[in-house]
């Protein structure tokens, strides 16, 4: 009788360990993916991903951004947005 209880307890702990391993894997995998996604901009040269932004800043200066924002806001106001 004691040996049966001991073996049942052993099976229960094995099942709990297996369940904990599955839950841990399901919990940690999205966190690892999120960490990779959020680290990507630091590892990738942003200016090589968007070369036209860099070229526009070199040729026209950083104030061009404000001109584009002003022009687009006027266009949207005229269209009724």
Tab-separated table of C-alpha atoms in Angstrom:
chain	number	residue	atom	x	y	z
A	1	UNK	CA	0.000	0.000	0.000
A	2	UNK	CA	2.805	2.418	0.846
A	3	UNK	CA	4.681	1.510	-2.303
A	4	UNK	CA	1.577	2.293	-4.380
A	5	UNK	CA	1.205	5.677	-2.702
A	6	UNK	CA	4.885	6.375	-3.219
A	7	UNK	CA	4.668	5.484	-6.927
A	8	UNK	CA	1.532	7.637	-7.337
A	9	UNK	CA	3.306	10.541	-5.682
A	10	UNK	CA	6.270	10.021	-8.038
A	11	UNK	CA	3.953	10.031	-11.077
A	12	UNK	CA	2.223	13.147	-9.841
A	13	UNK	CA	5.503	15.000	-9.410
A	14	UNK	CA	6.609	13.915	-12.889
A	15	UNK	CA	3.369	15.217	-14.382
A	16	UNK	CA	3.647	18.484	-12.472
A	17	UNK	CA	7.256	18.919	-13.593
A	18	UNK	CA	6.243	18.260	-17.203
A	19	UNK	CA	3.380	20.740	-16.945
A	20	UNK	CA	5.662	23.343	-15.384
A	21	UNK	CA	8.153	22.857	-18.214
A	22	UNK	CA	5.449	23.355	-20.854
A	23	UNK	CA	4.063	26.431	-19.153
A	24	UNK	CA	7.528	27.897	-18.689
A	25	UNK	CA	8.314	27.325	-22.351
A	26	UNK	CA	5.049	28.945	-23.419
A	27	UNK	CA	5.696	31.878	-21.102
A	28	UNK	CA	9.340	32.503	-21.952
A	29	UNK	CA	9.182	32.088	-25.732
A	30	UNK	CA	7.063	35.227	-26.352
A	31	UNK	CA	9.308	37.169	-24.005
A	32	UNK	CA	12.371	36.060	-25.956
A	33	UNK	CA	10.735	37.074	-29.235
A	34	UNK	CA	9.747	40.423	-27.775
A	35	UNK	CA	13.309	40.971	-26.623
A	36	UNK	CA	14.614	40.250	-30.137
A	37	UNK	CA	12.091	42.594	-31.731
A	38	UNK	CA	12.821	45.449	-29.381
A	39	UNK	CA	16.574	44.997	-29.676
A	40	UNK	CA	16.493	45.012	-33.467
A	41	UNK	CA	16.643	48.811	-33.940
A	42	UNK	CA	19.822	48.970	-31.894
A	43	UNK	CA	21.432	46.199	-33.904
A	44	UNK	CA	20.307	47.433	-37.330
A	45	UNK	CA	21.500	50.688	-38.820
A	46	UNK	CA	18.256	52.645	-39.143
A	47	UNK	CA	19.735	55.040	-41.680
A	48	UNK	CA	20.490	52.173	-44.047
A	49	UNK	CA	16.903	50.993	-43.740
A	50	UNK	CA	15.559	54.464	-44.634
A	51	UNK	CA	18.153	56.061	-46.911
A	52	UNK	CA	15.818	58.728	-48.345
A	53	UNK	CA	15.258	60.244	-44.922
A	54	UNK	CA	19.003	60.598	-44.482
A	55	UNK	CA	19.402	62.051	-47.995
A	56	UNK	CA	16.605	64.554	-47.426
A	57	UNK	CA	18.197	65.658	-44.163
A	58	UNK	CA	21.583	66.083	-45.824
A	59	UNK	CA	20.264	68.010	-48.833
A	60	UNK	CA	17.469	70.041	-47.293
A	61	UNK	CA	18.134	70.077	-43.565
A	62	UNK	CA	16.062	68.915	-40.610
A	63	UNK	CA	13.590	71.810	-40.887
A	64	UNK	CA	12.067	70.141	-43.946
A	65	UNK	CA	10.221	67.829	-41.590
A	66	UNK	CA	8.174	70.728	-40.288
A	67	UNK	CA	7.362	71.883	-43.832
A	68	UNK	CA	6.048	68.437	-44.749
A	69	UNK	CA	3.950	68.268	-41.591
A	70	UNK	CA	2.503	71.720	-42.320
A	71	UNK	CA	1.725	70.888	-45.966
A	72	UNK	CA	0.099	67.560	-45.148
A	73	UNK	CA	-1.994	69.070	-42.368
A	74	UNK	CA	-3.297	71.740	-44.786
A	75	UNK	CA	-4.124	69.129	-47.419
A	76	UNK	CA	-6.053	67.033	-44.908
A	77	UNK	CA	-7.947	70.085	-43.658
A	78	UNK	CA	-8.981	70.987	-47.207
A	79	UNK	CA	-10.188	67.434	-47.793
A	80	UNK	CA	-12.247	67.572	-44.605
A	81	UNK	CA	-10.363	65.057	-42.484
